[in-house]
Amino acid sequence: MIMAVVLVSWGVVVYKLSFPYLGRWAWFVVILAVIWETGKECGLNYPLSGTISLIGIGLVCLLCRFFIRKSLKWGGPISVFVISLGYWLWGYGNWSSSWYNTPDLRREKMLAIDSEFYFGHWQKAQKLLDEDNQASLLSTYYRNLYNAQRNQLPDKLMSYSQPLSQVLFLPISPSSNYIMIYAANEAWFAIGDMTMAEHAAILGMIFSPYQKGTRPIKRLAEINLINGDDAAALKYLRLLQKTLCYKRWAERRIPGNLSPDVQQWLKRKRELISQTDTLRLSTDVSASLIHLLNNNRDNFMARDYLLCFDLLNKDIASFVDHYQEFAKNMVPSGIYAEALLIYLAEKKTSAEEIKEWKISPFILNEFKNYSKLYQTSNGNAGLLKATFGNTYWYYFHNALIER
Amino acid sequence: MRVFNITIFFCALVIIQACTPSPKNVRLTNDLLVIYPEYKDVTIPFNVAPLNFLIRNEGVDAVSVEVKGVSTCLQVNAKGNKAVFSQKDWTPFIAKERGHKLVIKVIARINGEWLQYRSFTWQVVADRLDAYVSYRLIEPGYEVWNKLQLRERCIENFDERVLADNSQTNGQCMNCHIHGKGNSSMFHIRGSKGGTLLNRHGKLRKLMLKTSQMNSAAVYGDFHPDGRYAVFSTNTIIPALHAQGNHRLEVYDTVSDLVIADFDRNKMITSPLLADSLTLETFPTFSADGKWVFYCSAPLVDLPSNINELRYSLCRVAFEAEQQKWGSRVDTLWNARLMQGSVCHPKASPDGRYLLFTVARCGTFPIWHRETDLQLLDLLTGKIDKLERVNSNRSETYHSWSSNSRWFAFASKRGDGQYGRVYFAYVDEMGQVHKPFVLPQKDPEMDDLNLKSYNIPDLSAMPMPFDSHDVKRVYDEVVAEKFK
């Protein structure tokens, strides 16, 4: 609605300015001007204040014309004064961005995926991800998160492109895009590391325009509720209580007055959080996940994120260590079995010993076929991809890791 | 026409009066009055800005507050839950009431009923609080920054101005601003064009406080009383995150030593005694007479695994300014091993009587340690006051003294536990420390809405003679002076 009011005002100003010279054709100029400014507003980086500046400039011009028409003798100096004042008041518009913007449909798609995840509409989010055939950091991040929550991360990890290990935990910096900034805490929050989630949420807030936003504020309120820090949670909830859209959301979470569904949610989330302390660098993903697992061996998301993090980094030695520590009683499925076979082959393990790892005969047989093709084709990526493109073996031999 | 105008004027007055609620049929209540800031029974200076506050009791839609002094009183009637005093009425009122106890009567309307709560008091003292406080505004992340500002606020009113803005200095990190005697001050700007910005006698210099012998550029520092020297620690700082609850961030040093910078000769004065690789030395500060350097010292332990064993003692070492020489003996004033705690940020009062410091359970970054408290060492008697009236169940740290040694400012996370706010506490002639009050805001809701922490509040009697444009000019145009 604000946008509509601003654009109508812009149209009125353009009409008033051009009507004395163009007559009814002024409408044509108005339509062009409004379309042009609407187009510019499609760009996320073009501020509404850019249009408001233009309205201000238009009003200043109208005022000057009024003075000059009254009397050129005193209207001229007054106009100079008014223009100077107008420059101070309105600046000179936002000319720094391009002359026109067009909707970025790719960004629209990412916004849609992000929003559906944010609002917990899993099925809609999954549908959007299925329709999205262009791999991006954000869509892969959400795809991994979605699969991890359903205990399917190792089975599906290689069925779509994995650009880097960063697709498990998004890095944030001042140059990160707007959507990624807000999404980065989601994985840590789901896994149960509230310190890392809080760190990512605060970074999201720090790097967002004006260093505030309801999304990180909501997340910070949730994190502090989970941690039992009611005073800190209240800080954020009080802010949200002042908003039209989030007032009810906040009131259901006021400490001492939690709604039953929030109480249930809180109980579930608290089961995942760490009961012991450690210190780790914010970049040390493995240390964080290991600590969570040492606190709660049933945290399957933390386990899969840790093992998949090792695998995406092609760190087989760490993978095997972590697998033996946190997953040795499992029957290895999907890429875990494939990665274990790489380790066992490197060690030249006997067939008897391999049996102890409970790897399915089918995967064993596939590994033999892959090894054979790898040798005969001299590691030809194209040939290997046709048959084994969805295996960890193919990723291991062909993915390039940026260190 | 004149009659018409007068009629309109009176009608407007009547309408305004009708809109301002005034208490009727007031009932006394024993319910607890919940106000923010927590200004009940605090001691305040006669030169403070209006102590505006809001009432947090549920359902308050109108308030009536009376501040009764010995000679006169202030009255505020307002819609909503905020008691906001006019600066014009407040300043002469409070100046007249110095040395007196004010009684604050609060009446609030809840569900149409006027309730009068138990009154509380404000003790107005004649000792002036330094009129300016500077601080860094930063989100409570600390490890990463984006937009930073150093600001200076006048405590006597609500004027605030920007001393430095990192949007004008290539987004570089800026460390907190500290004052010395005689209106000198300094702060660090990091990055390739950065340096330590020293304001001495109103002249800004950019200094590169790093030599090849130092493990880092100068970090924590303090001025010598004559302004020619400053003592600094050089630290290799590692930030790390806790995993449990709300402990959040820990910052520790793997190496730290002490140096003294001579600003006249651009020379570093070092001592092997304070550059021991097996001992960490940090947070140095000069005594009021400049003859001693107080600092914190801990034996190096394996970090981060033994962070709980990292405990700093409070030590002192002599400094002979005329000979530009460190002393050869270290005295331990507070033994961390015996006291089972860790000292940070010692600050000597300008009159030389007290040393104010922070004690945490362990480590060197007490901001996120909830148990962190201030303690006051009487240097005359050696007695330590644990300042129970000052401390809370959240961290209190980053303190600085008012130039008359009667007040100190500190940052505390009490309230929301997350965002540091500036508090002021009064030390009377008997050495008793009174209940502190938070920096007043024009809108008492400001602290609720603000998403930045007030980092390292530092008091000064005078406003600084520079602003962010001067800082930008020095940052852009001046080459940092090298030190030997």
Coordinates of C-alpha atoms in Angstrom, one line a residue, chain B residues 136-414:
Chain B
R136 CA 31.1 2.2 21.1
L137 CA 27.8 1.1 19.8
I138 CA 28.0 -2.5 18.6
E139 CA 25.8 -5.6 18.2
P140 CA 26.5 -8.1 21.0
G141 CA 28.4 -10.4 18.6
Y142 CA 31.8 -8.9 19.1
E143 CA 33.6 -11.4 16.8
V144 CA 32.3 -9.7 13.7
W145 CA 31.2 -6.2 13.0
N146 CA 29.6 -4.3 10.2
K147 CA 28.6 -0.8 11.2
L148 CA 30.4 0.7 14.2
Q149 CA 30.3 4.2 15.7
L150 CA 32.0 5.8 18.6
R151 CA 29.7 8.3 20.1
E152 CA 29.8 10.9 22.8
R153 CA 26.7 11.6 24.9
C154 CA 26.2 14.6 27.2
I155 CA 25.0 13.2 30.6
E156 CA 23.4 16.6 31.5
N157 CA 20.9 16.3 28.6
F158 CA 20.2 14.0 25.7
D159 CA 22.7 15.4 23.2
E160 CA 24.7 12.7 21.4
R161 CA 27.2 13.1 18.6
V162 CA 29.3 10.8 16.5
L163 CA 33.0 10.8 17.2
A164 CA 34.0 8.2 14.6
D165 CA 32.0 6.2 12.1
N166 CA 33.5 3.2 10.4
S167 CA 31.4 3.9 7.3
Q168 CA 33.8 6.8 6.7
T169 CA 36.9 4.6 7.3
N170 CA 36.4 1.7 4.9
G171 CA 34.3 -0.2 7.4
Q172 CA 37.3 -1.0 9.5
C173 CA 37.0 -2.1 13.1
M174 CA 37.3 0.7 15.7
N175 CA 38.3 0.0 19.3
C176 CA 36.9 1.9 22.1
H177 CA 37.7 5.4 23.0
I178 CA 39.6 6.1 26.2
H179 CA 40.4 9.4 27.9
G180 CA 43.4 10.6 29.8
K181 CA 43.8 13.7 32.0
G182 CA 43.6 17.1 30.3
N183 CA 41.1 16.2 27.6
S184 CA 43.5 13.8 25.8
S185 CA 42.1 10.6 24.3
M186 CA 42.8 7.8 21.9
F187 CA 41.3 4.9 20.0
H188 CA 42.5 2.4 17.5
I189 CA 41.3 2.0 13.9
R190 CA 42.4 -1.3 12.3
G191 CA 43.2 -2.0 8.6
S192 CA 46.0 -0.9 6.3
K193 CA 45.3 2.8 6.6
G194 CA 44.5 2.5 10.3
G195 CA 46.5 3.3 13.4
T196 CA 46.0 4.7 16.9
L197 CA 44.3 8.1 16.7
L198 CA 45.7 10.2 19.5
N199 CA 44.0 13.4 20.5
R200 CA 46.5 15.5 22.6
H201 CA 45.9 19.2 23.2
G202 CA 43.2 19.1 20.5
K203 CA 45.6 17.9 17.9
L204 CA 44.9 14.5 16.2
R205 CA 47.8 12.2 15.3
K206 CA 47.8 8.8 13.7
L207 CA 50.3 6.4 15.3
M208 CA 51.5 3.0 14.3
L209 CA 51.9 1.5 17.7
K210 CA 53.7 -1.6 16.5
T211 CA 57.3 -2.5 16.3
S212 CA 59.0 -5.6 15.1
Q213 CA 59.5 -6.8 18.7
M214 CA 55.8 -6.6 19.5
N215 CA 53.5 -9.6 18.8
S216 CA 50.7 -7.3 17.7
A217 CA 49.8 -3.7 17.5
A218 CA 48.8 -2.0 20.8
V219 CA 45.5 -3.2 22.1
Y220 CA 44.3 -2.3 25.7
G221 CA 45.8 0.9 27.0
D222 CA 45.8 3.8 29.4
F223 CA 47.3 7.2 29.6
H224 CA 50.1 8.2 32.1
P225 CA 48.8 11.2 34.1
D226 CA 51.2 13.6 32.3
G227 CA 49.8 12.5 28.9
R228 CA 53.2 11.9 27.4
Y229 CA 53.1 8.1 27.9
A230 CA 50.6 5.4 27.6
V231 CA 50.8 1.8 28.6
F232 CA 49.5 -0.9 26.3
S233 CA 49.1 -4.6 26.1
T234 CA 49.9 -6.4 22.8
N235 CA 47.7 -9.4 22.4
T236 CA 47.2 -12.3 20.1
I237 CA 43.4 -12.7 20.5
I238 CA 41.4 -15.7 19.7
P239 CA 37.5 -15.6 19.8
A240 CA 35.7 -18.9 20.5
L241 CA 32.1 -19.9 21.1
H242 CA 30.8 -21.8 24.1
A243 CA 28.4 -24.7 23.5
Q244 CA 26.2 -24.5 26.5
G245 CA 23.3 -22.3 27.5
N246 CA 23.9 -18.6 27.2
H247 CA 27.7 -18.5 27.9
R248 CA 28.1 -17.4 24.3
L249 CA 31.5 -15.9 23.5
E250 CA 34.9 -16.4 25.1
V251 CA 37.9 -14.4 24.0
Y252 CA 41.4 -15.4 25.1
D253 CA 45.0 -14.5 24.4
T254 CA 47.6 -17.0 23.4
V255 CA 50.4 -14.4 23.7
S256 CA 50.3 -11.0 25.5
D257 CA 52.9 -8.6 26.8
L258 CA 53.1 -5.0 28.0
V259 CA 54.8 -1.9 26.5
I260 CA 54.8 1.8 27.2
A261 CA 54.6 4.2 24.3
D262 CA 56.4 7.6 24.5
F263 CA 54.3 10.0 22.4
D264 CA 57.0 12.7 22.4
R265 CA 59.8 10.5 21.1
N266 CA 57.8 7.9 19.2
K267 CA 59.5 5.2 21.1
M268 CA 58.3 2.0 22.8
I269 CA 59.7 1.2 26.3
T270 CA 59.8 -2.5 27.0
S271 CA 60.9 -4.8 29.7
P272 CA 61.8 -8.5 29.5
L273 CA 59.9 -8.9 32.8
L274 CA 56.7 -8.1 31.0
A275 CA 57.4 -10.0 27.8
D276 CA 57.6 -13.5 29.2
S277 CA 56.3 -16.1 26.8
L278 CA 55.1 -18.3 29.6
T279 CA 53.1 -15.5 31.3
L280 CA 50.1 -13.5 29.9
E281 CA 50.0 -9.9 30.8
T282 CA 47.1 -7.6 29.9
F283 CA 44.8 -4.7 30.8
P284 CA 47.5 -2.4 32.0
T285 CA 46.6 0.9 33.7
F286 CA 48.7 3.6 35.4
S287 CA 48.3 4.6 39.0
A288 CA 47.0 8.1 39.7
D289 CA 50.6 9.4 40.3
G290 CA 52.0 7.5 37.3
K291 CA 54.5 5.6 39.4
W292 CA 52.9 2.2 39.0
V293 CA 51.4 0.1 36.3
F294 CA 48.6 -2.1 37.5
Y295 CA 47.9 -5.0 35.2
C296 CA 46.5 -8.6 35.0
S297 CA 48.8 -11.6 34.8
A298 CA 48.2 -15.3 34.3
P299 CA 50.5 -18.3 33.7
L300 CA 49.9 -19.6 30.1
V301 CA 47.8 -22.8 30.0
D302 CA 46.8 -25.0 27.2
L303 CA 43.9 -23.2 25.4
P304 CA 41.0 -23.5 24.7
S305 CA 40.8 -26.8 26.6
N306 CA 41.9 -25.4 29.9
I307 CA 40.0 -22.1 29.7
N308 CA 38.6 -22.8 33.2
E309 CA 42.2 -22.8 34.6
L310 CA 43.1 -19.5 33.0
R311 CA 42.9 -17.1 35.9
Y312 CA 44.5 -13.6 36.0
S313 CA 46.0 -12.1 39.1
L314 CA 46.2 -8.4 39.8
C315 CA 49.8 -7.2 39.8
R316 CA 51.7 -4.0 39.8
V317 CA 55.1 -3.0 38.6
A318 CA 56.9 0.4 39.0
F319 CA 57.5 2.9 36.2
E320 CA 60.1 5.6 36.4
A321 CA 59.0 8.3 33.9
E322 CA 62.1 10.4 34.2
Q323 CA 64.4 7.5 33.4
Q324 CA 61.8 5.9 31.1
K325 CA 62.3 2.6 32.8
W326 CA 60.1 -0.2 34.0
G327 CA 60.7 -1.5 37.6
S328 CA 62.4 -4.8 38.2
R329 CA 59.9 -6.4 40.7
V330 CA 56.3 -7.5 40.3
D331 CA 54.0 -7.3 43.3
T332 CA 50.8 -9.4 43.3
L333 CA 47.9 -7.6 44.9
W334 CA 45.2 -10.1 44.3
N335 CA 46.2 -13.8 43.8
A336 CA 44.0 -15.6 41.3
R337 CA 45.1 -19.0 42.6
L338 CA 44.1 -18.3 46.1
M339 CA 40.9 -16.3 45.3
Q340 CA 39.8 -18.8 42.6
G341 CA 38.9 -16.0 40.2
S342 CA 40.2 -13.9 37.4
V343 CA 40.8 -10.1 37.4
C344 CA 40.2 -7.9 34.4
H345 CA 40.2 -4.2 33.7
P346 CA 41.8 -2.5 36.7
K347 CA 41.3 1.2 36.8
A348 CA 42.7 3.6 39.3
S349 CA 40.7 6.5 40.7
P350 CA 42.2 9.9 39.8
D351 CA 42.6 10.7 43.4
G352 CA 44.8 7.6 43.9
R353 CA 42.6 6.1 46.6
Y354 CA 40.9 3.2 44.8
L355 CA 41.4 0.6 42.2
L356 CA 38.2 -0.7 40.6
F357 CA 38.4 -4.0 38.8
T358 CA 36.3 -6.9 37.5
V359 CA 36.4 -10.4 38.8
A360 CA 35.1 -13.3 36.7
R361 CA 35.4 -17.1 37.3
C362 CA 38.0 -17.4 34.7
G363 CA 39.4 -16.0 31.5
T364 CA 40.0 -12.5 30.1
F365 CA 36.7 -11.7 28.5
P366 CA 34.2 -11.1 31.3
I367 CA 31.4 -9.6 29.2
W368 CA 29.5 -12.8 28.7
H369 CA 30.4 -14.2 32.2
R370 CA 27.2 -13.7 34.2
E371 CA 29.1 -14.1 37.4
T372 CA 31.4 -11.1 36.6
D373 CA 31.3 -8.5 39.3
L374 CA 33.1 -5.2 40.1
Q375 CA 35.2 -5.0 43.2
L376 CA 36.8 -1.9 44.7
L377 CA 40.2 -2.1 46.3
D378 CA 41.1 0.7 48.8
L379 CA 44.7 1.3 48.1
L380 CA 45.2 3.0 51.4
T381 CA 43.9 0.2 53.6
G382 CA 44.1 -2.8 51.2
K383 CA 40.4 -3.6 51.9
I384 CA 38.3 -4.9 49.1
D385 CA 34.6 -4.0 48.8
K386 CA 32.6 -6.5 46.8
L387 CA 30.1 -3.8 45.8
E388 CA 27.0 -5.8 46.5
R389 CA 24.8 -2.7 46.0
V390 CA 26.4 -2.2 42.5
N391 CA 26.6 -5.7 41.1
S392 CA 23.8 -7.8 39.6
N393 CA 23.4 -11.4 38.4
R394 CA 24.7 -10.3 35.0
S395 CA 28.1 -9.0 34.0
E396 CA 29.4 -5.7 35.2
T397 CA 32.6 -4.5 33.6
Y398 CA 34.4 -1.9 31.4
H399 CA 34.3 0.8 34.0
S400 CA 35.9 4.3 34.1
W401 CA 36.2 7.0 36.8
S402 CA 34.8 10.5 36.9
S403 CA 37.6 13.1 37.2
N404 CA 36.6 13.9 40.8
S405 CA 36.8 10.2 41.8
R406 CA 33.2 10.4 43.2
W407 CA 31.5 8.6 40.4
F408 CA 32.3 5.7 38.1
A409 CA 30.6 4.5 35.0
F410 CA 30.4 0.8 33.9
A411 CA 28.7 -1.4 31.4
S412 CA 26.2 -3.9 32.7
K413 CA 24.1 -6.5 31.0
R414 CA 21.4 -6.5 33.8

